PDB file of C-alpha atoms and ligand atoms in Angstrom:
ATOM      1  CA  UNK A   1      -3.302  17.273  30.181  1.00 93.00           C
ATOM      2  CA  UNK A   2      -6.345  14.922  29.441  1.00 97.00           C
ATOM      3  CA  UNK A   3      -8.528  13.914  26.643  1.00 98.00           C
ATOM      4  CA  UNK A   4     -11.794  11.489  27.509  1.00 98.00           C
ATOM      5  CA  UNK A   5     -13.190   9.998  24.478  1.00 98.00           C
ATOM      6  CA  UNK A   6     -17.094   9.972  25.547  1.00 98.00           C
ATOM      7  CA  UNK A   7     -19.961   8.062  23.716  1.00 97.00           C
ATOM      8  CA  UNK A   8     -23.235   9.290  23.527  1.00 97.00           C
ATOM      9  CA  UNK A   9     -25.226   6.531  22.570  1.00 96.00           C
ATOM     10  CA  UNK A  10     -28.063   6.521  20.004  1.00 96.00           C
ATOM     11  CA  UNK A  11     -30.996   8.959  21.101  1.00 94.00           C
ATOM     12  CA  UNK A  12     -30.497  12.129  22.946  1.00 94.00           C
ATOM     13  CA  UNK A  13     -28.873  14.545  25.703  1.00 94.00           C
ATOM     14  CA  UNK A  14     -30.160  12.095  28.465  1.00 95.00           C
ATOM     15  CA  UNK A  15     -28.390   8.345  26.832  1.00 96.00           C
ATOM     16  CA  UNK A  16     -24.694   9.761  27.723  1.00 97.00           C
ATOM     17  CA  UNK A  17     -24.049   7.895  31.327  1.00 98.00           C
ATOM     18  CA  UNK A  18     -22.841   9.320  34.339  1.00 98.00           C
ATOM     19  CA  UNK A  19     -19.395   8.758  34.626  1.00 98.00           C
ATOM     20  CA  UNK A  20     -19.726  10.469  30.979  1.00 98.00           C
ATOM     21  CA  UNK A  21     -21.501  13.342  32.002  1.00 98.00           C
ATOM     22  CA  UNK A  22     -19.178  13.933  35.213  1.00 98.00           C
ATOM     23  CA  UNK A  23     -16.314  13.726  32.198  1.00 97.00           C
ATOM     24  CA  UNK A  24     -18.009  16.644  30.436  1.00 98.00           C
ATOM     25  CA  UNK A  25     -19.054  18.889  33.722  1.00 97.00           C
ATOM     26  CA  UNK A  26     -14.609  18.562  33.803  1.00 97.00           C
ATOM     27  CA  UNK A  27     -13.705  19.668  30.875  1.00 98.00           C
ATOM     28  CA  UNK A  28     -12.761  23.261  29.206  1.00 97.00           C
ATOM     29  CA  UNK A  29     -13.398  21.843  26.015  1.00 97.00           C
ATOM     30  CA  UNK A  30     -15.608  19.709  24.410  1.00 97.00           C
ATOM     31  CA  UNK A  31     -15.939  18.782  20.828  1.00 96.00           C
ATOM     32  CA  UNK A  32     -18.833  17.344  19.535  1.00 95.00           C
ATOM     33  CA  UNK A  33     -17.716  15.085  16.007  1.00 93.00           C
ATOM     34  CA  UNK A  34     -20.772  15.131  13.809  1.00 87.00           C
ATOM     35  CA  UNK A  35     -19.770  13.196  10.518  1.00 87.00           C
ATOM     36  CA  UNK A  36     -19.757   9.111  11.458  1.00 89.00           C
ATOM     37  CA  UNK A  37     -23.481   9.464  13.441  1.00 87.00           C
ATOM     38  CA  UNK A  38     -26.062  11.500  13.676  1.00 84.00           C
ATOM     39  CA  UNK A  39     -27.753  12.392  17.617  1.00 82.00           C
ATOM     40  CA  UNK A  40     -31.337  13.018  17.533  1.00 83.00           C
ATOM     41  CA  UNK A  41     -31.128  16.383  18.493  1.00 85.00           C
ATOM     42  CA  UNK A  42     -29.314  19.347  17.449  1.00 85.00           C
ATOM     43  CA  UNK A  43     -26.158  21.120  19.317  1.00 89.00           C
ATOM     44  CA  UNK A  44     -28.282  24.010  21.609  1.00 91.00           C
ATOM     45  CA  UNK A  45     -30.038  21.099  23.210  1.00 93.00           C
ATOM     46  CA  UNK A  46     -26.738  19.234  24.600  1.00 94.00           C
ATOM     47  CA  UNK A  47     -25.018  22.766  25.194  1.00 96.00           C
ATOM     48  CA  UNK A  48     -28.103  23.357  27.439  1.00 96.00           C
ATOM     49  CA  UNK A  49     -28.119  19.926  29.154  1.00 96.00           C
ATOM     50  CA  UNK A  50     -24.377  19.693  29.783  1.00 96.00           C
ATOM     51  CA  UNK A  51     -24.447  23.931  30.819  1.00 96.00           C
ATOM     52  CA  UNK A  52     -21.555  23.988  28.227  1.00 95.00           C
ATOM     53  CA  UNK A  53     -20.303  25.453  25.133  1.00 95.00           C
ATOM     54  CA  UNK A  54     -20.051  22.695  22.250  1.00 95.00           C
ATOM     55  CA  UNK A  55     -17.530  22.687  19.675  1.00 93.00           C
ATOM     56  CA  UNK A  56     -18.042  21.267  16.179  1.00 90.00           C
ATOM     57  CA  UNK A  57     -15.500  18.867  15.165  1.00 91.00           C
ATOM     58  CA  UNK A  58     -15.051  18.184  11.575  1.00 88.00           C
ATOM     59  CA  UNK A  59     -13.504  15.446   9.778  1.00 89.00           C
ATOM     60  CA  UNK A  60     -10.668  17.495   8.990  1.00 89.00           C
ATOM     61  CA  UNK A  61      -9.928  18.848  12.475  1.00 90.00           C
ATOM     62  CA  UNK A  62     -10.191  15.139  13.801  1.00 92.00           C
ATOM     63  CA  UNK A  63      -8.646  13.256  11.105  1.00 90.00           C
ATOM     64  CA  UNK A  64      -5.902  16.448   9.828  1.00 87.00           C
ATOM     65  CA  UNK A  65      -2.464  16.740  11.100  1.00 85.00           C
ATOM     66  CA  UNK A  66      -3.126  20.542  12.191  1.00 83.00           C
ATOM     67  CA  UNK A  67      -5.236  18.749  15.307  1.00 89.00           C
ATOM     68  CA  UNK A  68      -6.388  21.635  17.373  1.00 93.00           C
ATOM     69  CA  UNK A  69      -7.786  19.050  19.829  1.00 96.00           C
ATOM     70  CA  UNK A  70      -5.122  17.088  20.868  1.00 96.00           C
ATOM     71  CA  UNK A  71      -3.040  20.837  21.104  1.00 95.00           C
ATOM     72  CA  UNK A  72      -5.833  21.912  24.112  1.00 97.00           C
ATOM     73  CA  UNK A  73      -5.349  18.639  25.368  1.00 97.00           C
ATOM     74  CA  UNK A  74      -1.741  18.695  25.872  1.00 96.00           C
ATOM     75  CA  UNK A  75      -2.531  21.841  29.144  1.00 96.00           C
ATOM     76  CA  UNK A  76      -6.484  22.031  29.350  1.00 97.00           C
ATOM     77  CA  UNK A  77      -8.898  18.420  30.124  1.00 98.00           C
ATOM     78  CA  UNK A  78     -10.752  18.097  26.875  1.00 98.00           C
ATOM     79  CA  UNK A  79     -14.032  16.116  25.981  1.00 98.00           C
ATOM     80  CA  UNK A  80     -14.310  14.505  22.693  1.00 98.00           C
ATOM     81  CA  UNK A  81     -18.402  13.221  21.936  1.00 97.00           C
ATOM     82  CA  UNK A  82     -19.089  10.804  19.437  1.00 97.00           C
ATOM     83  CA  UNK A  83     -22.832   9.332  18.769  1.00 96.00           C
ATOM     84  CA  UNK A  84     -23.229   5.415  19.303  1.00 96.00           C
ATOM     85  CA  UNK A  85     -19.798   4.489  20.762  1.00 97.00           C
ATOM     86  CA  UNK A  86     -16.918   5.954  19.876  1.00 96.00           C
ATOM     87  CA  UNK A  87     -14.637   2.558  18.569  1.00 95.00           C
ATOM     88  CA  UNK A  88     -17.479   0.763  17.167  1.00 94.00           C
ATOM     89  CA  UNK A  89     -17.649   1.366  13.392  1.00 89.00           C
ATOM     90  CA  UNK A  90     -15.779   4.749  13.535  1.00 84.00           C
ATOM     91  CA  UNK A  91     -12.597   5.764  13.109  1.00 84.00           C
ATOM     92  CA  UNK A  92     -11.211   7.163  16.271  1.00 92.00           C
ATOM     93  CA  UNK A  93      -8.202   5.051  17.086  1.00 93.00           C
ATOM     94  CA  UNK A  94      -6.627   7.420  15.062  1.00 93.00           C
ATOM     95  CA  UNK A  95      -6.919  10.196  17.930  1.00 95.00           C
ATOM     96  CA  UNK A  96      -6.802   7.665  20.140  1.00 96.00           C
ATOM     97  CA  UNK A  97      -3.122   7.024  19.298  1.00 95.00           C
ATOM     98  CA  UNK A  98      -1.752  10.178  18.855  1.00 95.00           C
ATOM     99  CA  UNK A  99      -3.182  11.133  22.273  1.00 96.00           C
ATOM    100  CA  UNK A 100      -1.307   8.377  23.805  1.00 96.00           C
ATOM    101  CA  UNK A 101       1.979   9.409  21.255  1.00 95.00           C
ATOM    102  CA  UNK A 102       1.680  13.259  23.191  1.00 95.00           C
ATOM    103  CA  UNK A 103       1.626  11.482  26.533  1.00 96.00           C
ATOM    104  CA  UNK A 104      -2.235  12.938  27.182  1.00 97.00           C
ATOM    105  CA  UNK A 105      -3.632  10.897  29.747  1.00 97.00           C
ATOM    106  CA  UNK A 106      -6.546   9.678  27.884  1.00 97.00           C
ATOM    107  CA  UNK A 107     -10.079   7.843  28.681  1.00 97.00           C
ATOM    108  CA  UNK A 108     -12.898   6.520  26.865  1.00 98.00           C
ATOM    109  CA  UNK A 109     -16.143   5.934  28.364  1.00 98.00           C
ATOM    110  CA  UNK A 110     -18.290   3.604  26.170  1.00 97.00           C
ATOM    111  CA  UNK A 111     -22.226   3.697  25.215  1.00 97.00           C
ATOM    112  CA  UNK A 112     -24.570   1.792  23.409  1.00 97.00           C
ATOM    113  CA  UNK A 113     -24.100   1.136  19.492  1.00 97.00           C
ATOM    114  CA  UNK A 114     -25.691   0.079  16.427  1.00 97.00           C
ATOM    115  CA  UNK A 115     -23.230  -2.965  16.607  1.00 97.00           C
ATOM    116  CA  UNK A 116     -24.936  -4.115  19.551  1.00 97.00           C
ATOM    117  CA  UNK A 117     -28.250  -2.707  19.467  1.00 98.00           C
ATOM    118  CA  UNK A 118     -29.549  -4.820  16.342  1.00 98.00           C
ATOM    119  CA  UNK A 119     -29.965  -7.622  19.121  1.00 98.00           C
ATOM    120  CA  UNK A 120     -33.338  -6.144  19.398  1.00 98.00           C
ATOM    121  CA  UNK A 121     -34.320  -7.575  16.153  1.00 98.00           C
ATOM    122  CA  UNK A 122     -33.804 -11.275  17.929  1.00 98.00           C
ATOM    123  CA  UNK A 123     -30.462 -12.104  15.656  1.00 98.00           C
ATOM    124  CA  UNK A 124     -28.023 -13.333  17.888  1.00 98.00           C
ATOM    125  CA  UNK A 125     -24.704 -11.071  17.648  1.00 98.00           C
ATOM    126  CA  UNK A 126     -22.945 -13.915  17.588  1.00 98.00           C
ATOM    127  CA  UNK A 127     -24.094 -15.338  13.931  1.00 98.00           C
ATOM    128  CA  UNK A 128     -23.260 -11.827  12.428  1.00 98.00           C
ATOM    129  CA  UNK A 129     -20.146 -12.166  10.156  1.00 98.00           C
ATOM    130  CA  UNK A 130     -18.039  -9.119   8.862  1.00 98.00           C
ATOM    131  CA  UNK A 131     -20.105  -5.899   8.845  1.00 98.00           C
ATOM    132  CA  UNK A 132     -20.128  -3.628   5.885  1.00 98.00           C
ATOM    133  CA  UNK A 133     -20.478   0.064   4.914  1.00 97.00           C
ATOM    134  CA  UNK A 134     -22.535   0.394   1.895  1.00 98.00           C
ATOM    135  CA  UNK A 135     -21.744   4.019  -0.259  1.00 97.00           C
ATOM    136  CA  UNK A 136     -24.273   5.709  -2.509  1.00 97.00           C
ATOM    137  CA  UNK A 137     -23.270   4.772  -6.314  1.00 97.00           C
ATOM    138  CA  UNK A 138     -21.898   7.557  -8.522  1.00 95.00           C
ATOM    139  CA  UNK A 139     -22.565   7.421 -12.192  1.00 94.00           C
ATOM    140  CA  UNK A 140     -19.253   5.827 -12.560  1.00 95.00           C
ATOM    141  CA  UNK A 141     -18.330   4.540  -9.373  1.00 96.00           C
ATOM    142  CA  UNK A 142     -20.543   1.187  -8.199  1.00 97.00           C
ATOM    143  CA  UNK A 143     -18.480  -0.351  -5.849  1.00 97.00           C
ATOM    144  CA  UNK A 144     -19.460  -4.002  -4.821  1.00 98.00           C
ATOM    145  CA  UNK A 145     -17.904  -4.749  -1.832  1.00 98.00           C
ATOM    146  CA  UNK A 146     -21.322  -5.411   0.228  1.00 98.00           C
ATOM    147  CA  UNK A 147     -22.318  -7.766  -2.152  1.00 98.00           C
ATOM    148  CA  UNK A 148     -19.158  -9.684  -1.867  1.00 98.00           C
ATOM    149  CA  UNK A 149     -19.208  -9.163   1.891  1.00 98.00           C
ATOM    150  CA  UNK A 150     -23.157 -10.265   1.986  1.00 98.00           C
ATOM    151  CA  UNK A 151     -21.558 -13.685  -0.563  1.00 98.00           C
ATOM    152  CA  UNK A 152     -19.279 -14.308   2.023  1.00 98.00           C
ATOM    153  CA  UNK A 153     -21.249 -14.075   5.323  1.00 98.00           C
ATOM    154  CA  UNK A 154     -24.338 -16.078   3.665  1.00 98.00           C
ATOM    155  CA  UNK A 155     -22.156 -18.891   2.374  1.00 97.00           C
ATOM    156  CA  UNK A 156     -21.031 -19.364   6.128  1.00 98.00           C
ATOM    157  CA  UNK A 157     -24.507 -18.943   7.307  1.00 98.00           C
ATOM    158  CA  UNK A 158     -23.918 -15.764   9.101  1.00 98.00           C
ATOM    159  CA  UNK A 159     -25.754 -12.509   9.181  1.00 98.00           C
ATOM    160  CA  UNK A 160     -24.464  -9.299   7.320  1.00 98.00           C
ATOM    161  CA  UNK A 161     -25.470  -5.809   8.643  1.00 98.00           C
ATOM    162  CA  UNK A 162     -25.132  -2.997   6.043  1.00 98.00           C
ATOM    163  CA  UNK A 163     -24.215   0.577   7.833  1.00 98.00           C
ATOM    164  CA  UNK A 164     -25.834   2.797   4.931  1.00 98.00           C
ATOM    165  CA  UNK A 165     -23.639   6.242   4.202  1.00 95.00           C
ATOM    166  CA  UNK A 166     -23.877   9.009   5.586  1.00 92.00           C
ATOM    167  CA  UNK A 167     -22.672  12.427   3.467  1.00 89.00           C
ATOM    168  CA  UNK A 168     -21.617  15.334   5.658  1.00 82.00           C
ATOM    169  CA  UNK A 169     -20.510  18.472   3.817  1.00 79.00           C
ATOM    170  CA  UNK A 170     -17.345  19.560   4.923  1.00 75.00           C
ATOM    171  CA  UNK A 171     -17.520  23.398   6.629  1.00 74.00           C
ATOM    172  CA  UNK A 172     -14.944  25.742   6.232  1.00 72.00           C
ATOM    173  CA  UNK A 173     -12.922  27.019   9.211  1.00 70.00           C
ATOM    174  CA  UNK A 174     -15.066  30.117   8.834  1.00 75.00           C
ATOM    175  CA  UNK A 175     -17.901  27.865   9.069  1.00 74.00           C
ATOM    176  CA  UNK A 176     -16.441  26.496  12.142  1.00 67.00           C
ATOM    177  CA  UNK A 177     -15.556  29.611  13.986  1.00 70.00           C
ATOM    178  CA  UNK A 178     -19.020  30.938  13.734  1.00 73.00           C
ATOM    179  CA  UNK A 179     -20.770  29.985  17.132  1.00 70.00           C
ATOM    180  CA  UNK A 180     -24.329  29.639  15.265  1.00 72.00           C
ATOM    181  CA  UNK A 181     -22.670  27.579  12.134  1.00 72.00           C
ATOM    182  CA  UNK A 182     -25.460  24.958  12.206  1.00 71.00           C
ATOM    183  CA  UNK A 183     -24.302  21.915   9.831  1.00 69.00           C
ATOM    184  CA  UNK A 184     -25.964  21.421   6.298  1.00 72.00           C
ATOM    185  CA  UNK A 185     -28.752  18.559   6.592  1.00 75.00           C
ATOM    186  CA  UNK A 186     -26.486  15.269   5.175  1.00 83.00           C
ATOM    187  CA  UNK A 187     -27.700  13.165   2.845  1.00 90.00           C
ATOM    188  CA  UNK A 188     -28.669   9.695   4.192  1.00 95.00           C
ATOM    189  CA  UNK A 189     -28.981   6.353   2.373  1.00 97.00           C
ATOM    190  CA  UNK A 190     -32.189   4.722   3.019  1.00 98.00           C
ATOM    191  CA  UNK A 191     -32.846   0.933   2.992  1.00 98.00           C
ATOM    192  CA  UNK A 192     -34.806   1.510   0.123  1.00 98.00           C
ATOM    193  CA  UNK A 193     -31.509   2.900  -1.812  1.00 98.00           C
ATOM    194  CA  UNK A 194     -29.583   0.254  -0.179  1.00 98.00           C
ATOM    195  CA  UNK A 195     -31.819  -2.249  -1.440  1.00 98.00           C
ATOM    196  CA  UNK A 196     -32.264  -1.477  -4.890  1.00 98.00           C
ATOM    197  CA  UNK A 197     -28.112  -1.364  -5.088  1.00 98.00           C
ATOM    198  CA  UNK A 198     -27.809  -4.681  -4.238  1.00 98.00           C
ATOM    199  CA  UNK A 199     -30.205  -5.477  -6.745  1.00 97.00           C
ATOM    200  CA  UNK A 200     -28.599  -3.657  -9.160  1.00 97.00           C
ATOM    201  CA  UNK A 201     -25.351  -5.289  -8.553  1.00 98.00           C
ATOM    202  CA  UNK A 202     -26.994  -8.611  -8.752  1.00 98.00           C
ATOM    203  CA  UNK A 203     -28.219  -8.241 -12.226  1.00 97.00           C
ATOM    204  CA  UNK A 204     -24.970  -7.262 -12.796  1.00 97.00           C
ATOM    205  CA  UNK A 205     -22.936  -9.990 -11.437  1.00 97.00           C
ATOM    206  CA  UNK A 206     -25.882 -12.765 -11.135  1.00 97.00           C
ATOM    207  CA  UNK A 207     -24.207 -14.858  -8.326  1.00 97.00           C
ATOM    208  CA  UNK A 208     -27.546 -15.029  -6.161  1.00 97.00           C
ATOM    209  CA  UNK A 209     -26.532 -13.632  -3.449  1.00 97.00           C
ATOM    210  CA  UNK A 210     -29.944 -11.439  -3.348  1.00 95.00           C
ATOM    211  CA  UNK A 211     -32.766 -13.179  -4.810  1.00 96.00           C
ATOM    212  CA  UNK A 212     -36.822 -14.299  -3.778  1.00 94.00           C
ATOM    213  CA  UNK A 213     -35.490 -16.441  -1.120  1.00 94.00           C
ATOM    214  CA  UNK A 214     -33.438 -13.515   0.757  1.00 97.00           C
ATOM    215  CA  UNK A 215     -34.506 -12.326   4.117  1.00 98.00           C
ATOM    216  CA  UNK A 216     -33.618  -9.114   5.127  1.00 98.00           C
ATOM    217  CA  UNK A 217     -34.425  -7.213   8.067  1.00 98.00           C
ATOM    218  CA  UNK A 218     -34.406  -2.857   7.838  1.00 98.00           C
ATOM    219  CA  UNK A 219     -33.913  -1.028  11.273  1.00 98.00           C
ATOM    220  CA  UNK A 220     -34.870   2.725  11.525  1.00 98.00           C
ATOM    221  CA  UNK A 221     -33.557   5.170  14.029  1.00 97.00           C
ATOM    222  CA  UNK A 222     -33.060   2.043  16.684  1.00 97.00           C
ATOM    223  CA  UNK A 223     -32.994   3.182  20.026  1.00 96.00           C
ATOM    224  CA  UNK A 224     -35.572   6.093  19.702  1.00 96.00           C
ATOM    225  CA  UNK A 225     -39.104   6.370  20.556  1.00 95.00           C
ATOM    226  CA  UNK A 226     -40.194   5.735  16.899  1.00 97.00           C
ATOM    227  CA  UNK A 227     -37.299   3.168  16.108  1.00 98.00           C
ATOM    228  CA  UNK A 228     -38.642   0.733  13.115  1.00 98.00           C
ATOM    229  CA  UNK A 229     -37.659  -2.586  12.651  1.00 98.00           C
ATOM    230  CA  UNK A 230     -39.371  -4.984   9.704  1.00 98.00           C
ATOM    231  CA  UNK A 231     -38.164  -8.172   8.556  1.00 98.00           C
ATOM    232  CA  UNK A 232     -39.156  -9.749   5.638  1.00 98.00           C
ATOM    233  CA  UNK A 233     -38.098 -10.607   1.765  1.00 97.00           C
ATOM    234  CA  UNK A 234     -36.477  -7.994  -0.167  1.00 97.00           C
ATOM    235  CA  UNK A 235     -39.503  -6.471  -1.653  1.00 95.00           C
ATOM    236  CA  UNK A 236     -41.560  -6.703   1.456  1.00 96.00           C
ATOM    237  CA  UNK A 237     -39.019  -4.344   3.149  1.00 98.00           C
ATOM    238  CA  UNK A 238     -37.698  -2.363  -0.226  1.00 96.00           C
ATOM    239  CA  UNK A 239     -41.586  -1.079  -0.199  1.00 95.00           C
ATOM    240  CA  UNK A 240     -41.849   0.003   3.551  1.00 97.00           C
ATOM    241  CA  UNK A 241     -41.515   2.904   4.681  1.00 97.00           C
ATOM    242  CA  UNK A 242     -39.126   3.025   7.356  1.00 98.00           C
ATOM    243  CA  UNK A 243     -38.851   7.518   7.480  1.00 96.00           C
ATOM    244  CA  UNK A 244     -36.322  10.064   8.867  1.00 94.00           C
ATOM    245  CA  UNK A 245     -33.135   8.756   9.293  1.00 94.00           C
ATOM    246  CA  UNK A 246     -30.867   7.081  10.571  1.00 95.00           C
ATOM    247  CA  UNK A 247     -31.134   3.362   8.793  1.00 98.00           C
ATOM    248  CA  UNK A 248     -29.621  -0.069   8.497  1.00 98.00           C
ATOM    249  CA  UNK A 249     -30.003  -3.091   6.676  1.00 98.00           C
ATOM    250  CA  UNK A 250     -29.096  -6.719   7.700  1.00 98.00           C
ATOM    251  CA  UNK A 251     -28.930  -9.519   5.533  1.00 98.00           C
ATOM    252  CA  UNK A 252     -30.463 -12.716   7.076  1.00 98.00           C
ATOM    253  CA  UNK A 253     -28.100 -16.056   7.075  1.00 98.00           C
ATOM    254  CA  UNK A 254     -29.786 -19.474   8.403  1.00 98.00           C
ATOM    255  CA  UNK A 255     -32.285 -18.760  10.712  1.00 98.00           C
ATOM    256  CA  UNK A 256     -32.602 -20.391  14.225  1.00 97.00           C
ATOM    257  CA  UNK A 257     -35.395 -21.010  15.441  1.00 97.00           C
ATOM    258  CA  UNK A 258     -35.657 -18.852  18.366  1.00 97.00           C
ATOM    259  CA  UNK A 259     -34.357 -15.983  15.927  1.00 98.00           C
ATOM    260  CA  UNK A 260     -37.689 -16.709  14.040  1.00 98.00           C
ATOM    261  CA  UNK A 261     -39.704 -16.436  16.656  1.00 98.00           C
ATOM    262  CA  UNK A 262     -38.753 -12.459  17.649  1.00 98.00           C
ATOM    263  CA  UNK A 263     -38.224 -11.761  13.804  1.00 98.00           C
ATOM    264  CA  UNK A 264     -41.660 -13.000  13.415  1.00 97.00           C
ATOM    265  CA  UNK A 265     -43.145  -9.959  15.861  1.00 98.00           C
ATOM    266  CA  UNK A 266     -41.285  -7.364  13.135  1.00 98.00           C
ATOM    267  CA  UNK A 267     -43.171  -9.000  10.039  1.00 95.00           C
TER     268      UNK A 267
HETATM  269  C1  LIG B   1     -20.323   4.820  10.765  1.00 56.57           C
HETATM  270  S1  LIG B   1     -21.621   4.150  11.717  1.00 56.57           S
HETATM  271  C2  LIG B   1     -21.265   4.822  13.301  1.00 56.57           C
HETATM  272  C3  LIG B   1     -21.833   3.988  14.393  1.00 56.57           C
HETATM  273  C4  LIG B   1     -21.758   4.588  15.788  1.00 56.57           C
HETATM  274  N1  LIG B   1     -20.402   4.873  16.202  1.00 56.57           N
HETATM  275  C5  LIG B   1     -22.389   3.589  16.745  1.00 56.57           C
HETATM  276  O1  LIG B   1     -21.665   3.016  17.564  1.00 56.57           O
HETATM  277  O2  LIG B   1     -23.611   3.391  16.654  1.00 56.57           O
HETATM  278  C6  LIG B   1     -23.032   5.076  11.196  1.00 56.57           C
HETATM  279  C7  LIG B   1     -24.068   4.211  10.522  1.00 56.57           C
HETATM  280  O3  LIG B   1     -24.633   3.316  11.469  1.00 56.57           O
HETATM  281  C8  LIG B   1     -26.025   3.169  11.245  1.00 56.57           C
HETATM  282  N2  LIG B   1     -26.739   3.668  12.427  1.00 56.57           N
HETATM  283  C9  LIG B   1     -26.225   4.398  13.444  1.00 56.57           C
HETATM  284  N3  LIG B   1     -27.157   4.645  14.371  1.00 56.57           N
HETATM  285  C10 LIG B   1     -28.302   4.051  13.931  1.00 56.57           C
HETATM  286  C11 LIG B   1     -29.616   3.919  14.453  1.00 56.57           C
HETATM  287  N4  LIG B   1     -29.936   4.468  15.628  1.00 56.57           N
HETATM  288  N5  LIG B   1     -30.541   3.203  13.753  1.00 56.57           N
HETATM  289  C12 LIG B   1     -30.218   2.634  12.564  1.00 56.57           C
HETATM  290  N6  LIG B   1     -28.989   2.728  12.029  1.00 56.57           N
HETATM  291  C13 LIG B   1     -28.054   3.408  12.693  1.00 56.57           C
HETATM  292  C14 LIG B   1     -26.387   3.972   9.991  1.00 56.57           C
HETATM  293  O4  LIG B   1     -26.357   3.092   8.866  1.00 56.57           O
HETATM  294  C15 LIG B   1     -25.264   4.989   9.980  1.00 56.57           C
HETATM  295  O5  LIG B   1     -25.021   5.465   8.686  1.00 56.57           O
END
């Protein structure tokens, strides 16, 4: 029958819009997918706003060919919630497509994103280059692509923002069933961790990409009440502290001037 793709936006219950909200007071189902953002508040409190019961949706049940949400959406109107907006930075073109494969009439309603909301910071969207995803480092897995992505951007005088990972333990269908399953706490990378492994890979590859002369700018939990935002050189920012999650980093390319004017408020 229908599936509506619905962004939340970055705070709480109240950021979803209207035509959003009339989507959810619709549908039989509604899935909440937990693993590419992070809302400010937990499950009960949107199941009480919206007057509705929330489903969990795991990476497997989203990404895995056994897709119980598309199967209610073939006879029953579903609602699919993602934080930020659903197509920026995430991967659901995936469902998207299939949707459209099965003949579901399907709808997205967008919502404010981390994508767009760094325009706070005064950096103008439109000198950003390529964004990248930066991963915590195993013992024996380092990769570099945000330094090379950081080389690349800064060469062409363009900004780089760094979306910092995000580990979500994967529940088991048990887990799932269970209507109080409340998700283990993931593990966030900080700006402080994101830092230091661009340092590291630095030493490593010594192309001075990151050195004195670097200005970065670290955003913390942007569109809340307590949002942080602090420009400055590596160090300056590496030693703030920014708190709770969620965080970004953006590397600085050349500066206008009117960009140094806001960045200079966030000193
Ligand atoms: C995979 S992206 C998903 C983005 C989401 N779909 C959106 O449109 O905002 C998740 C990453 O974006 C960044 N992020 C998301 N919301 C944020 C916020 N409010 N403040 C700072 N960083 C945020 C974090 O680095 C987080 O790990």
């Amino acid at each position: 029958m229908s599936l509506a793709i619905i962004s939340l936006g970055l705070y709480d219950e109240k950021d979803i819009t209207v035509r959003g909200l009339e989507f959810v007071k619709e549908s039989e189902y509604i899935y909440l997918e937990y693993y590419t953002s992070v809302l400010h508040i937990d499950k009960k409190k949107l199941e009480e706003f919206f007057g509705k019961k929330i489903i969990l949706a795991s990476r497997t049940m989203v990404e895995g060919d056994d897709n119980e949400i598309l199967q209610h959406a073939k006879d029953s109107s579903v609602a699919f919630l993602v934080v930020g907006d659903a197509f920026s930075a995430t991967t659901h073109s995936d469902l998207y497509l299939r949707a459209k494969e099965l003949d579901i009439q399907t709808t997205v309603v967008g919502n404010a994103s981390i994508l767009t909301a760094i325009g706070e910071t005064g950096l103008q969207l439109y000198k950003f280059g390529k964004t990248t995803s930066m991963v915590f480092f195993e013992p024996d897995w380092k990769p570099q692509t945000a330094y090379d992505v950081i080389k690349m951007n800064t060469t062409n005088g363009l900004h780089t923002l760094c979306l910092l990972d995000i580990k979500v333990a994967e529940p088991t269908k048990q887990d799932l069933a269970n209507e109080n399953y409340v998700p283990q706490q993931p593990r966030f990378m900080t700006i402080k961790q994101g830092l230091e492994q661009l340092k590291e890979i630095e030493l490593e590859r010594g192309d001075n990409v990151i050195n004195t002369d670097t200005k970065v700018v670290g955003v913390a939990r942007l569109g809340q009440p307590d949002q942080i935002i602090k420009f400055g050189s590596i160090d300056d920012v590496l030693n703030f502290d920014f708190g709770g999650p969620l965080h970004s980093l953006i590397v600085c390319g050349n500066l206008h001037f009117h960009e140094e004017d806001v960045l200079a408020l966030f000193k």
